[in-house]
mmCIF file of C-alpha atoms in Angstrom:
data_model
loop_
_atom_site.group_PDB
_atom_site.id
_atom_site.type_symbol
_atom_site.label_atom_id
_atom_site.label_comp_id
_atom_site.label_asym_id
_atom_site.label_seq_id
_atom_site.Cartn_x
_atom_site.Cartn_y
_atom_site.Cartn_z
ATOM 1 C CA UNK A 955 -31.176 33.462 14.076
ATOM 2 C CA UNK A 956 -27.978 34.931 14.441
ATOM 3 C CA UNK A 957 -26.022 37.147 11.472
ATOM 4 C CA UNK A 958 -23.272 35.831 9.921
ATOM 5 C CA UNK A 959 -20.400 38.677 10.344
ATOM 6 C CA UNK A 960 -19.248 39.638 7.027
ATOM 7 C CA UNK A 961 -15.218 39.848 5.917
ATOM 8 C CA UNK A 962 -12.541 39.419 3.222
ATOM 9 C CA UNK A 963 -12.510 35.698 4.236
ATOM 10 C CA UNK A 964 -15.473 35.286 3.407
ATOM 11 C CA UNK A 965 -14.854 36.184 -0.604
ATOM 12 C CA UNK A 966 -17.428 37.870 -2.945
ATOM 13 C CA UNK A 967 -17.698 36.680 -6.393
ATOM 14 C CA UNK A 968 -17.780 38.624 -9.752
ATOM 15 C CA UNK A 969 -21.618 38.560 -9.581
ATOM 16 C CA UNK A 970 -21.975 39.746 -5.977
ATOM 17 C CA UNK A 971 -22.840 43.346 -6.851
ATOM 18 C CA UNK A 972 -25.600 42.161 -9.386
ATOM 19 C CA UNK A 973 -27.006 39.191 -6.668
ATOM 20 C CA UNK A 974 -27.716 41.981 -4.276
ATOM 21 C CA UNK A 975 -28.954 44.450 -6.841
ATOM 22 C CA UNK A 976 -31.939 41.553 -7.189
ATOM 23 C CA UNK A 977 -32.726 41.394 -3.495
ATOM 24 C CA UNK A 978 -30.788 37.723 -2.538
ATOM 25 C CA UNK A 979 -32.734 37.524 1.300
ATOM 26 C CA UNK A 980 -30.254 34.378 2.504
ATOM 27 C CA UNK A 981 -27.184 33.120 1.951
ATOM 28 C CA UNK A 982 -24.970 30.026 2.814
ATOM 29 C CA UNK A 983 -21.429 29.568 2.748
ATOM 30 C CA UNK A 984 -20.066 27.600 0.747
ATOM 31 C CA UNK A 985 -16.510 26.951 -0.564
ATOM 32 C CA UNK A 986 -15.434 30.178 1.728
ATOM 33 C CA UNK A 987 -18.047 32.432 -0.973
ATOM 34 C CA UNK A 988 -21.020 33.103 -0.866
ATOM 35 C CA UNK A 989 -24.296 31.215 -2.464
ATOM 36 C CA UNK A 990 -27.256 33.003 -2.552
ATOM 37 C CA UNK A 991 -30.244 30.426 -1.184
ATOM 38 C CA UNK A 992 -33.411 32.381 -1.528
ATOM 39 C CA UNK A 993 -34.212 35.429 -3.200
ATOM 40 C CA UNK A 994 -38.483 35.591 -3.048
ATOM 41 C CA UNK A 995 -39.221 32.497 -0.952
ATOM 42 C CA UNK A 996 -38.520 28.961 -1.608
ATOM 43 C CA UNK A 997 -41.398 28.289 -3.260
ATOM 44 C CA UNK A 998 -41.796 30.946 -5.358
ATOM 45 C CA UNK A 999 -37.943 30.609 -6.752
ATOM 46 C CA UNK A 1000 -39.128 27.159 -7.460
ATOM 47 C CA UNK A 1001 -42.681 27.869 -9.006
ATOM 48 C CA UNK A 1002 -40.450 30.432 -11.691
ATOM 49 C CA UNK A 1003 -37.549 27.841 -11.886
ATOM 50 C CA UNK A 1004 -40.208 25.708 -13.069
ATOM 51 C CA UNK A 1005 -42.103 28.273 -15.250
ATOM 52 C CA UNK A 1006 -39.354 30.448 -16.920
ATOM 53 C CA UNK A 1007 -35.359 30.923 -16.603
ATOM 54 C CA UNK A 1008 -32.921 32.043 -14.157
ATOM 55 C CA UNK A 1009 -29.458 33.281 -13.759
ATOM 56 C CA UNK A 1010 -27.199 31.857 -10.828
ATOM 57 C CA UNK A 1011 -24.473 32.842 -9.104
ATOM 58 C CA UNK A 1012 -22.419 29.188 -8.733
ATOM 59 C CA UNK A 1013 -19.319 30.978 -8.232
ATOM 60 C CA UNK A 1014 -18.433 28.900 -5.127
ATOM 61 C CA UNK A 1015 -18.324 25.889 -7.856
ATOM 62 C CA UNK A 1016 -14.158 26.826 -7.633
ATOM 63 C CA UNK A 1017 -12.079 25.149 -10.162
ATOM 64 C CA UNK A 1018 -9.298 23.206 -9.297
ATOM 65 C CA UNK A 1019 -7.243 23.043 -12.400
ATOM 66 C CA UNK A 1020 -4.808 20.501 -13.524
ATOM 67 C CA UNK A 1021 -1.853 21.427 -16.181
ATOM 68 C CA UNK A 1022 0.803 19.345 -17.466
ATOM 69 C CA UNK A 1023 1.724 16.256 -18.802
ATOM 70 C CA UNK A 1024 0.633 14.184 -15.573
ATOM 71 C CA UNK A 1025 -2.877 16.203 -15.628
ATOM 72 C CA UNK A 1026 -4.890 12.830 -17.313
ATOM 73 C CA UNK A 1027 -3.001 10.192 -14.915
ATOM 74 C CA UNK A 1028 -3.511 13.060 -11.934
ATOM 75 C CA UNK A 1029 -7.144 12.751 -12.630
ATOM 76 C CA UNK A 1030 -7.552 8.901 -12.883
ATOM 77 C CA UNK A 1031 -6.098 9.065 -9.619
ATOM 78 C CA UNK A 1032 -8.862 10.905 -8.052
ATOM 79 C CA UNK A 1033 -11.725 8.958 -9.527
ATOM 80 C CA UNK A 1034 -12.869 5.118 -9.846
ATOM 81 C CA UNK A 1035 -14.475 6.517 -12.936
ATOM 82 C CA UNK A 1036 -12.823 5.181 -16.195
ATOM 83 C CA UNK A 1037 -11.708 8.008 -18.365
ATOM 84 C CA UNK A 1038 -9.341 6.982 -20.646
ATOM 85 C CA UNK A 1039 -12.580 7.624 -23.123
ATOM 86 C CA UNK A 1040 -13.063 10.852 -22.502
ATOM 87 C CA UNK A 1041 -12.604 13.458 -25.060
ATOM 88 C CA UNK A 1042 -11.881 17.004 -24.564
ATOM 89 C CA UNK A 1043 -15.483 19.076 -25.149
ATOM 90 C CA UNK A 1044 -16.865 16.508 -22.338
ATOM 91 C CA UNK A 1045 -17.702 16.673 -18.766
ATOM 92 C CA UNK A 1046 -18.097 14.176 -16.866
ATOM 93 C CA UNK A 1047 -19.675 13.569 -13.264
ATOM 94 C CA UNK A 1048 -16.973 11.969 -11.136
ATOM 95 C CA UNK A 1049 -16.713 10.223 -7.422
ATOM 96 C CA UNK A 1050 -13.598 11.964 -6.021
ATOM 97 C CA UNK A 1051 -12.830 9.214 -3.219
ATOM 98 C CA UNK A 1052 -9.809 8.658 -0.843
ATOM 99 C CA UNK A 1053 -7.663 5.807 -0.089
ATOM 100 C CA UNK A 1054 -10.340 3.979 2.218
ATOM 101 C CA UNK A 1055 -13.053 4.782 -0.775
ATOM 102 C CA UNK A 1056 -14.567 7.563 1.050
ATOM 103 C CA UNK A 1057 -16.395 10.200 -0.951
ATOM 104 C CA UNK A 1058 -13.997 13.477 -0.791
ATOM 105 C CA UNK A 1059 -15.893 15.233 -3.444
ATOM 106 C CA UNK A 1060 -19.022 14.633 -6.185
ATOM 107 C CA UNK A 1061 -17.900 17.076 -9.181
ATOM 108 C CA UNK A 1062 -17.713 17.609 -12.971
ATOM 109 C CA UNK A 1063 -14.535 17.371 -14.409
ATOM 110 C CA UNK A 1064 -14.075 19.343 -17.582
ATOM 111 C CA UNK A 1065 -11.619 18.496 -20.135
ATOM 112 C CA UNK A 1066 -10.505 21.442 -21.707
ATOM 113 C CA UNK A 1067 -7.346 19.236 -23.425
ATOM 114 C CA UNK A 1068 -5.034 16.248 -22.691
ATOM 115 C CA UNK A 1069 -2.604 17.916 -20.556
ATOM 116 C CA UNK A 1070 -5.644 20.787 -19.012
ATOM 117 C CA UNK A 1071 -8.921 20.240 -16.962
ATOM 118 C CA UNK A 1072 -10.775 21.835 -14.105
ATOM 119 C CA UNK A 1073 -12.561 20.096 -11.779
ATOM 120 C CA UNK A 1074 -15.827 21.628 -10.741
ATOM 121 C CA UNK A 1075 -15.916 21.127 -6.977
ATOM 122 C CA UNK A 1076 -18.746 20.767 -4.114
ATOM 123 C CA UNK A 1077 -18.153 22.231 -0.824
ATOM 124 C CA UNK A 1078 -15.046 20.878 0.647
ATOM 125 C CA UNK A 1079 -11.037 21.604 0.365
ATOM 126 C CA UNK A 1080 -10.650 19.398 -2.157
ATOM 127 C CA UNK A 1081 -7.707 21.524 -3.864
ATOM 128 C CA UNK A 1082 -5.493 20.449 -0.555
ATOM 129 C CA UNK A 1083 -5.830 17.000 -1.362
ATOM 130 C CA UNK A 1084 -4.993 16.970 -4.755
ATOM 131 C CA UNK A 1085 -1.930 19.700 -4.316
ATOM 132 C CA UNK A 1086 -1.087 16.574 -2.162
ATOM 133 C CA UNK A 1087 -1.097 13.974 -4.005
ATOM 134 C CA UNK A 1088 0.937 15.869 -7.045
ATOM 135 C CA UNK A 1089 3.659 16.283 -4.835
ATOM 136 C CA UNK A 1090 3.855 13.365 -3.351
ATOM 137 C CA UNK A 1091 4.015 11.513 -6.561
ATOM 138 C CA UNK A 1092 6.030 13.854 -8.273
ATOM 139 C CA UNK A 1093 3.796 14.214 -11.055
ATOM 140 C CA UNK A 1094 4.675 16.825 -13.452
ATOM 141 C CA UNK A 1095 1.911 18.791 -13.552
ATOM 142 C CA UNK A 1096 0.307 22.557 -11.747
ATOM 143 C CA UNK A 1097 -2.494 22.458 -9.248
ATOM 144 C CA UNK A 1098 -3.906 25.325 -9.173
ATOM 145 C CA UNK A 1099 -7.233 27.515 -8.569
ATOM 146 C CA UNK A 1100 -7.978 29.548 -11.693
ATOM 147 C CA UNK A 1101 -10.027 33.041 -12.039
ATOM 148 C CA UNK A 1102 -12.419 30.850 -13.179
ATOM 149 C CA UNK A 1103 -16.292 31.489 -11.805
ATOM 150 C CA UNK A 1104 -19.288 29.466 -13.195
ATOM 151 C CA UNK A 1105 -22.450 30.969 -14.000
ATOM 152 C CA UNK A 1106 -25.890 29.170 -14.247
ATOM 153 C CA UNK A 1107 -28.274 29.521 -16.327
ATOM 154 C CA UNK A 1108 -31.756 27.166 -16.022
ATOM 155 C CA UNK A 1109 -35.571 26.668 -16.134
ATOM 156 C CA UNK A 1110 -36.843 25.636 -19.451
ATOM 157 C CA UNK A 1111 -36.545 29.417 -21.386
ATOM 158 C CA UNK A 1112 -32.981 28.626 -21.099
ATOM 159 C CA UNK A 1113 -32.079 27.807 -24.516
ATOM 160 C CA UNK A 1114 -34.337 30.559 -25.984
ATOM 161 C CA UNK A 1115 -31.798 32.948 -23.425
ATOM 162 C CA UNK A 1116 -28.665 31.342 -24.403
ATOM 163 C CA UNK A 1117 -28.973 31.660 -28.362
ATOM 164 C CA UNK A 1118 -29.902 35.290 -27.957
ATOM 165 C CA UNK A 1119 -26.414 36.165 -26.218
ATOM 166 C CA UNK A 1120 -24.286 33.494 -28.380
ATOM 167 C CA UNK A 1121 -26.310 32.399 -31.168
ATOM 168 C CA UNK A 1122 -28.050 29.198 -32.204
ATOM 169 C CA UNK A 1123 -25.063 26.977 -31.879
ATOM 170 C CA UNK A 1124 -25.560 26.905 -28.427
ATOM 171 C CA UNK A 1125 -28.818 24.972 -28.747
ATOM 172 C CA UNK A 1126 -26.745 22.600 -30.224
ATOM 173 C CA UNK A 1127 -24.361 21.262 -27.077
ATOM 174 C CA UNK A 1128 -25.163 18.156 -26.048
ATOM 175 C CA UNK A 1129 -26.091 17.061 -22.223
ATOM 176 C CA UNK A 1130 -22.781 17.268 -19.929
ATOM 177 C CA UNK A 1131 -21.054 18.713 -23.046
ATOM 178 C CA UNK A 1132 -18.958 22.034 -23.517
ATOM 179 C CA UNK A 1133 -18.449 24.646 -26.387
ATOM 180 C CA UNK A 1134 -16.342 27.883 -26.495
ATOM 181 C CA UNK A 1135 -18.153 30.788 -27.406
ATOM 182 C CA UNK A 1136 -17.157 34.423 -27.123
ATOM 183 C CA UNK A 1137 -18.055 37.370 -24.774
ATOM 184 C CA UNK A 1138 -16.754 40.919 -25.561
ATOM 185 C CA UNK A 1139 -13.730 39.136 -27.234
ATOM 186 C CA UNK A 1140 -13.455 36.633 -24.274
ATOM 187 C CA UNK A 1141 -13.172 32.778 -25.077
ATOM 188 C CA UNK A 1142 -15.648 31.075 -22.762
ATOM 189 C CA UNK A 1143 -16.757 27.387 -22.421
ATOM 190 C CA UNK A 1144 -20.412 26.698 -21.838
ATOM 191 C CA UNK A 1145 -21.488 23.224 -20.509
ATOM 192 C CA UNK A 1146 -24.917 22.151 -20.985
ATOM 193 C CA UNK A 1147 -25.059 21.000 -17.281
ATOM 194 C CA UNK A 1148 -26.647 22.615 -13.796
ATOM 195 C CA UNK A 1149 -27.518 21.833 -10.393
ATOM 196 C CA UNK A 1150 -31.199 21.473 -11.626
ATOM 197 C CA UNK A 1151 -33.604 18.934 -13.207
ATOM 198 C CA UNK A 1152 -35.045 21.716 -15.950
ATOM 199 C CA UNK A 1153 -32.196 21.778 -17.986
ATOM 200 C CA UNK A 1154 -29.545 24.701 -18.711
ATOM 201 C CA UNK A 1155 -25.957 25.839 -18.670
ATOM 202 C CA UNK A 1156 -23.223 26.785 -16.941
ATOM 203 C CA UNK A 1157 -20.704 29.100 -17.853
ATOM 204 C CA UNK A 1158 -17.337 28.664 -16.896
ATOM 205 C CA UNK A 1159 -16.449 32.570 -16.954
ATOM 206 C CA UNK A 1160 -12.424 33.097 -16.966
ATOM 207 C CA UNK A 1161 -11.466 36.270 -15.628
ATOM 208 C CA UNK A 1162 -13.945 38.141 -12.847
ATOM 209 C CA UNK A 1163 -13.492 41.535 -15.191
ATOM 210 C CA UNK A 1164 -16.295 40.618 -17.284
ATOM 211 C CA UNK A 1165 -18.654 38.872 -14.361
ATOM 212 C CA UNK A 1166 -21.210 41.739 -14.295
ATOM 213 C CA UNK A 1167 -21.018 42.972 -18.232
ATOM 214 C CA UNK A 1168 -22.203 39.055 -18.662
ATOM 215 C CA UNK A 1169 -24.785 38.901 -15.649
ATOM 216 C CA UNK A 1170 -26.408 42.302 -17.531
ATOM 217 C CA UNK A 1171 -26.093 40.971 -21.201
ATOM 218 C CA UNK A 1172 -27.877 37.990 -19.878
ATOM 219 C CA UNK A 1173 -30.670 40.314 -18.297
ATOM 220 C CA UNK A 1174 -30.718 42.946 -21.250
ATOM 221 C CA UNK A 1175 -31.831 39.819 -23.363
ATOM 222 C CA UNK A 1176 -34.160 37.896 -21.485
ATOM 223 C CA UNK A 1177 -36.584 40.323 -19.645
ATOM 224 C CA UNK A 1178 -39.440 39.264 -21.926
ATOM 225 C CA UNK A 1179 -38.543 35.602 -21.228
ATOM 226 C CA UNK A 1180 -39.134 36.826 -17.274
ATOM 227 C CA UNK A 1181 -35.729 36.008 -16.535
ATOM 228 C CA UNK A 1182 -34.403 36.291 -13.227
ATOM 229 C CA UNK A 1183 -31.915 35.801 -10.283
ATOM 230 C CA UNK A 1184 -31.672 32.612 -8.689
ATOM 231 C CA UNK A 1185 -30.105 29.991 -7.174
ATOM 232 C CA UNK A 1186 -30.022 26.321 -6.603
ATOM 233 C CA UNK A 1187 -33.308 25.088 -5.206
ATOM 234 C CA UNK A 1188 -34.452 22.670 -2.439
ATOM 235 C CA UNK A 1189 -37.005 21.455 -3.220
ATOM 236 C CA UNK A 1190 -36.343 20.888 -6.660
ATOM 237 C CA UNK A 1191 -33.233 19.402 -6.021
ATOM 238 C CA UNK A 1192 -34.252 16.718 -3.768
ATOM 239 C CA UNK A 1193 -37.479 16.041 -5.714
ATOM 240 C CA UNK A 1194 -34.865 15.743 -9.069
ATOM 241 C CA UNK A 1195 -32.474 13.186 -6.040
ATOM 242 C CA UNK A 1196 -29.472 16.233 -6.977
ATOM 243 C CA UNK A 1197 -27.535 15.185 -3.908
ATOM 244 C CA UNK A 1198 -25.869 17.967 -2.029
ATOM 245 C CA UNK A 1199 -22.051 16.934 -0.212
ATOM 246 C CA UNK A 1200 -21.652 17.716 3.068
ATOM 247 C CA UNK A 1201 -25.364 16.800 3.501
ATOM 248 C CA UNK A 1202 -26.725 13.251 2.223
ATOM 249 C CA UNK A 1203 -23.223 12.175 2.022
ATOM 250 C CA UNK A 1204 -19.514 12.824 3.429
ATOM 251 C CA UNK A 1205 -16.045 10.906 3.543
ATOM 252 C CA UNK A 1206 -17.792 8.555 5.588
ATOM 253 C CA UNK A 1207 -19.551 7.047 2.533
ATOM 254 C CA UNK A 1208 -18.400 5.508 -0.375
ATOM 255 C CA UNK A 1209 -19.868 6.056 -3.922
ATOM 256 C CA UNK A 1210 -21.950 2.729 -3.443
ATOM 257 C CA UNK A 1211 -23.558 4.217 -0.697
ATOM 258 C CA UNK A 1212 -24.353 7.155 -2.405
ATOM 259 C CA UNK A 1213 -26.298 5.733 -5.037
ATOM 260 C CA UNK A 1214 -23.430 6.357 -7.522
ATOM 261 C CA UNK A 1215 -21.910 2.715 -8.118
ATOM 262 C CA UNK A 1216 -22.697 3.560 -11.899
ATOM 263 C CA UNK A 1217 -19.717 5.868 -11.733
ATOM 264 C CA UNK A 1218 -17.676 3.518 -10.737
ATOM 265 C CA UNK A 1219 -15.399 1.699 -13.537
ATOM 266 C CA UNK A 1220 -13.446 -0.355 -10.386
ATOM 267 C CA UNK A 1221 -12.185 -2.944 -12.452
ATOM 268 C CA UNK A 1222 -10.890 -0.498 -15.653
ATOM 269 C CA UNK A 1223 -9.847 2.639 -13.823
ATOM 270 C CA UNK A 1224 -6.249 1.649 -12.751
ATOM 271 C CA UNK A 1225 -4.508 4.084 -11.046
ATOM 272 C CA UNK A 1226 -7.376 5.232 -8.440
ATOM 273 C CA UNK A 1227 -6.333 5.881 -5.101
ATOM 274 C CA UNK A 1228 -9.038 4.367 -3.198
ATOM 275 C CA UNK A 1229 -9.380 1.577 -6.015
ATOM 276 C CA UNK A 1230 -8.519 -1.717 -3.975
ATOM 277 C CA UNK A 1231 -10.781 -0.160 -1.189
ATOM 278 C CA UNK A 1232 -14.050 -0.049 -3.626
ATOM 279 C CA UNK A 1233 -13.139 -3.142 -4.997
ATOM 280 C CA UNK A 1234 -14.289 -4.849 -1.797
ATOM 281 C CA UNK A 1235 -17.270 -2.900 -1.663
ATOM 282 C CA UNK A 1236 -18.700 -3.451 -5.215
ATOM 283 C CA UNK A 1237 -17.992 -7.416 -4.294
ATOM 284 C CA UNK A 1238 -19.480 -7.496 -0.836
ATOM 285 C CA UNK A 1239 -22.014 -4.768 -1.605
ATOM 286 C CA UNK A 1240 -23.338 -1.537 0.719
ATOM 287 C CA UNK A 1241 -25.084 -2.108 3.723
ATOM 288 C CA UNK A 1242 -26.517 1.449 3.551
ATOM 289 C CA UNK A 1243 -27.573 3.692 0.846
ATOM 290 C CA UNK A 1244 -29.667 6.765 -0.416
ATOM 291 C CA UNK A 1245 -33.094 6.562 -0.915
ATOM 292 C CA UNK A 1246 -36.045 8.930 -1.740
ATOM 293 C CA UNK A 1247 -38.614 9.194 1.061
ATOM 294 C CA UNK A 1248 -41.948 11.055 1.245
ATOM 295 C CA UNK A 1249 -42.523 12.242 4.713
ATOM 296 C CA UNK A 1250 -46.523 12.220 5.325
ATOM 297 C CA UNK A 1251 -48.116 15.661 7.126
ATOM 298 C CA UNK A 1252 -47.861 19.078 7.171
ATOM 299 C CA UNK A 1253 -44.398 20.885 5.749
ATOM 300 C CA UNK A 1254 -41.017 20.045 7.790
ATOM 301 C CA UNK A 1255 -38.999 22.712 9.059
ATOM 302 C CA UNK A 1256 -35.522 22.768 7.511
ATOM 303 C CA UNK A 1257 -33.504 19.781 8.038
ATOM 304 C CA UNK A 1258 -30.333 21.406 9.496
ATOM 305 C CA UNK A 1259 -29.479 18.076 11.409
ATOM 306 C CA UNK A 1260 -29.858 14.384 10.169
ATOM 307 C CA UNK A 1261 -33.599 13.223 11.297
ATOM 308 C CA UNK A 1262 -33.437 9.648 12.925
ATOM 309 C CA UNK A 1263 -35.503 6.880 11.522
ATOM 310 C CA UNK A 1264 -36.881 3.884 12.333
ATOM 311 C CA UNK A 1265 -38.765 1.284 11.798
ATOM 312 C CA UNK A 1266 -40.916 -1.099 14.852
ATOM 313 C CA UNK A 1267 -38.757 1.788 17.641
ATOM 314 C CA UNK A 1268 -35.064 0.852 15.469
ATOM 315 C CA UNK A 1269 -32.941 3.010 14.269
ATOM 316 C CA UNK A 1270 -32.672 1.923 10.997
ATOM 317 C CA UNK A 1271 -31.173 4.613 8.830
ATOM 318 C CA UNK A 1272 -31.926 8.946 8.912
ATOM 319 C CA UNK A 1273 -32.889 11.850 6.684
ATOM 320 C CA UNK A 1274 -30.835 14.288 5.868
ATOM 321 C CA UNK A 1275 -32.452 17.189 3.071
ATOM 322 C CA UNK A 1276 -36.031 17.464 3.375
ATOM 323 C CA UNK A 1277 -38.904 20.076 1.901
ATOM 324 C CA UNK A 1278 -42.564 20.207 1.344
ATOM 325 C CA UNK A 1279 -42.953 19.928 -2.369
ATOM 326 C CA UNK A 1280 -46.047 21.850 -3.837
ATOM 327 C CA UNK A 1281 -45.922 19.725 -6.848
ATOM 328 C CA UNK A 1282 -46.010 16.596 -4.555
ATOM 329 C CA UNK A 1283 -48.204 17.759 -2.299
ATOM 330 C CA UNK A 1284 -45.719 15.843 -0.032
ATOM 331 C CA UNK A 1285 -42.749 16.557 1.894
ATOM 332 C CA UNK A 1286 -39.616 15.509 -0.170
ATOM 333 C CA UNK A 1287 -36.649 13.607 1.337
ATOM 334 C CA UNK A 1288 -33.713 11.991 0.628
ATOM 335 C CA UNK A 1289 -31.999 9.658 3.427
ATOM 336 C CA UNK A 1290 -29.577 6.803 4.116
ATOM 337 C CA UNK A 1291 -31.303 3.572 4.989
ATOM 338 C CA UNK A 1292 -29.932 0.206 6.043
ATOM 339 C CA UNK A 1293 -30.117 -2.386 3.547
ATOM 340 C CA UNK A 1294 -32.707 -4.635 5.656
ATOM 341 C CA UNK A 1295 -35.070 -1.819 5.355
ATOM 342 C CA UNK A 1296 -34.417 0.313 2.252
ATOM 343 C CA UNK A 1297 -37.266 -1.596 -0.210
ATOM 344 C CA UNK A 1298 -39.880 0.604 -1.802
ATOM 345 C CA UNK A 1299 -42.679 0.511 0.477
ATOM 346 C CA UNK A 1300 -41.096 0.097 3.046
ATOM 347 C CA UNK A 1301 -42.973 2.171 6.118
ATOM 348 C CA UNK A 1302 -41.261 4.261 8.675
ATOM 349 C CA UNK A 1303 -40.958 6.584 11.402
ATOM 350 C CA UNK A 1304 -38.828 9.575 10.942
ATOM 351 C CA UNK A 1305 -38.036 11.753 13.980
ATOM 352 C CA UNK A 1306 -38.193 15.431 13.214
ATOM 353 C CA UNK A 1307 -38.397 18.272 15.371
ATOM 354 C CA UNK A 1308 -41.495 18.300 15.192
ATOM 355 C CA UNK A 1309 -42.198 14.943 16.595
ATOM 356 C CA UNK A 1310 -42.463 11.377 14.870
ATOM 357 C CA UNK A 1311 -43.738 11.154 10.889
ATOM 358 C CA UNK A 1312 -44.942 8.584 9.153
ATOM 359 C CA UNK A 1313 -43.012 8.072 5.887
ATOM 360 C CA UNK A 1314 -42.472 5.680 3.138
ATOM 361 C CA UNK A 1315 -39.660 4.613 1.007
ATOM 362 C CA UNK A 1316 -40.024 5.256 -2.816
ATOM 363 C CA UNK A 1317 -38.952 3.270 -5.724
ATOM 364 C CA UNK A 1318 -37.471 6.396 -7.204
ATOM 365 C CA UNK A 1319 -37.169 10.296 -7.278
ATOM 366 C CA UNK A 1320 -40.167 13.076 -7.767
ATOM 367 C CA UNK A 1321 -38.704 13.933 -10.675
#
């Protein structure tokens, strides 16, 4: 396969110099940076994600931060997720949708205080779109990208990681919950959150000056807990349903679709753009959405386009992420399925490159 030719557009990240040190063997870009994707193999990042604890470079999750007196009513306007209870210290997952409904974004929005957040952003421009919507409502508030780059930590040694860098507090954050702790005299906030089902943190690390002292600390510390460099997984991912945007879902598909109507407050969370929109659709109902779908056979090549599939020679639906799972002893999918044939159980034909598959629809996720 054809290189991808290297420049300042495509931007490095404070950890770039330590992610090569490690041996990263692929990359993808992602938010205009770039995210490591395998550093051993596939399945051997997995098998240690599993086993142990690793440090990722997530600095392509780019903060879009909102300041100002109009930064709360900014962000209701984004998402058809209530959050008039949210307190500062949480994160929450959010729908970002447009004014048809249409899924713009899937992030965690962090409230850092009343009138300051940062929204935690998948792969798309979504800073043009809110810059947007500030001006054209005259809110009183700054949209901005920070010098803010998150750092992962996961795998189930993470706590025993953490609390040797910052101490025993940190064991104490609760699930999609944020602390400040200091790093050579740096205010920090760590969120007990990840793109993973083993558990972990991420590290919202404000200014790139201390990237690499941080990425060493956290190696210094952990080398008897067999810590190493990582990055979001595959196969765990889809086996844990962590859906990826830009992949199992786009602005074509609304938060219903997605499997993510439990995010949506319609009713309560006045001021959302694409509110009257997803008010139809949580009263008529999706005629599509995501579902969990073990492909029978040998392992699948990467699913780099959707995979058709069908059911009696119909097109009723396709895959879109799929991996052999050696856990499973399966291959792992997620796809979008139409709601005539989405039931658990149901049978079908997928179309890969490799010819037609069996398959069958689950009632849930691996893991």
């Amino acid at each position: 396969m054809a290189q991808i030719s290297l420049s300042r557009r495509l931007r490095r990240t404070p950890f770039s110099d330590g992610v090569e040190a490690a041996g990263a063997k692929a990359y993808t870009v992602y938010n205009r940076m770039r995210l490591p994707t395998v550093f051993e193999s596939v399945e051997a990042d997995y098998r240690h994600l599993k086993s142990h604890v690793q440090v990722w470079d997530v600095s392509c999750e780019r903060q879009v931060e909102l300041r100002g007196p109009d930064a709360a009513r900014l962000m209701q306007m984004l998402t058809p997720r209530d959050l008039r209870g949210m307190l500062p210290g949480q994160c929450y997952y959010v729908p970002i949708v447009d004014e048809t409904g249409g899924m713009l974004n899937d992030p965690v929005a962090v409230k850092l205080s009343e009138d300051r957040w940062w929204i935690s952003i998948a792969d798309s421009d979504l800073l043009l779109w809110v810059k947007g919507l500030a001006n054209g409502y005259r809110l009183d508030v700054l949209v901005d990208e920070p010098d803010v780059s998150p750092l992962a930590v996961q795998g189930p040694k993470a706590d025993d990681l953490m609390a040797r860098l910052f101490g025993d507090r940190v064991r104490d954050i609760r699930f999609f919950r944020f602390d400040m702790f200091q790093f050579e005299g740096r205010d920090l906030a760590v969120a007990r959150s990840g793109y993973s089902k083993q558990g972990g943190f991420e590290i919202y690390v404000e200014g790139a000056n201390i990237g690499m002292p941080l990425w060493n600390a956290l190696f210094a510390a952990g080398e008897d807990l067999q810590v190493r460099a990582g990055c979001p997984n595959l196969i765990e991912r889809i086996e844990g349903g962590l859906l990826s945007y830009g992949n199992d879902m786009t602005d074509d598909n609304t938060p219903h679709e997605c499997g993510l109507g439990r995010f949506c407050n319609t009713h309560t969370a006045i001021g959302c753009i694409g509110r009257d929109a997803l008010l139809r659709v949580a009263k008529e109902g999706p005629v599509q959405q995501i579902r969990p779908i073990a492909i029978e056979g040998d392992p699948v090549p990467p699913c780099e386009r959707a995979w058709p599939a069908y059911v009696g020679g119909k097109r009723v639906g396709q895959v879109t992420s799929a991996a052999w799972s050696p856990d499973f002893d399966t291959n792992v999918s997620i796809g979008m399925l139409h709601l005539s044939h989405w039931d658990p159980g149901t049978a079908l034909e997928i179309e890969t490159p490799q010819g037609m598959r069996p398959a069958i629809v689950r009632d849930r996720f691996w893991i």
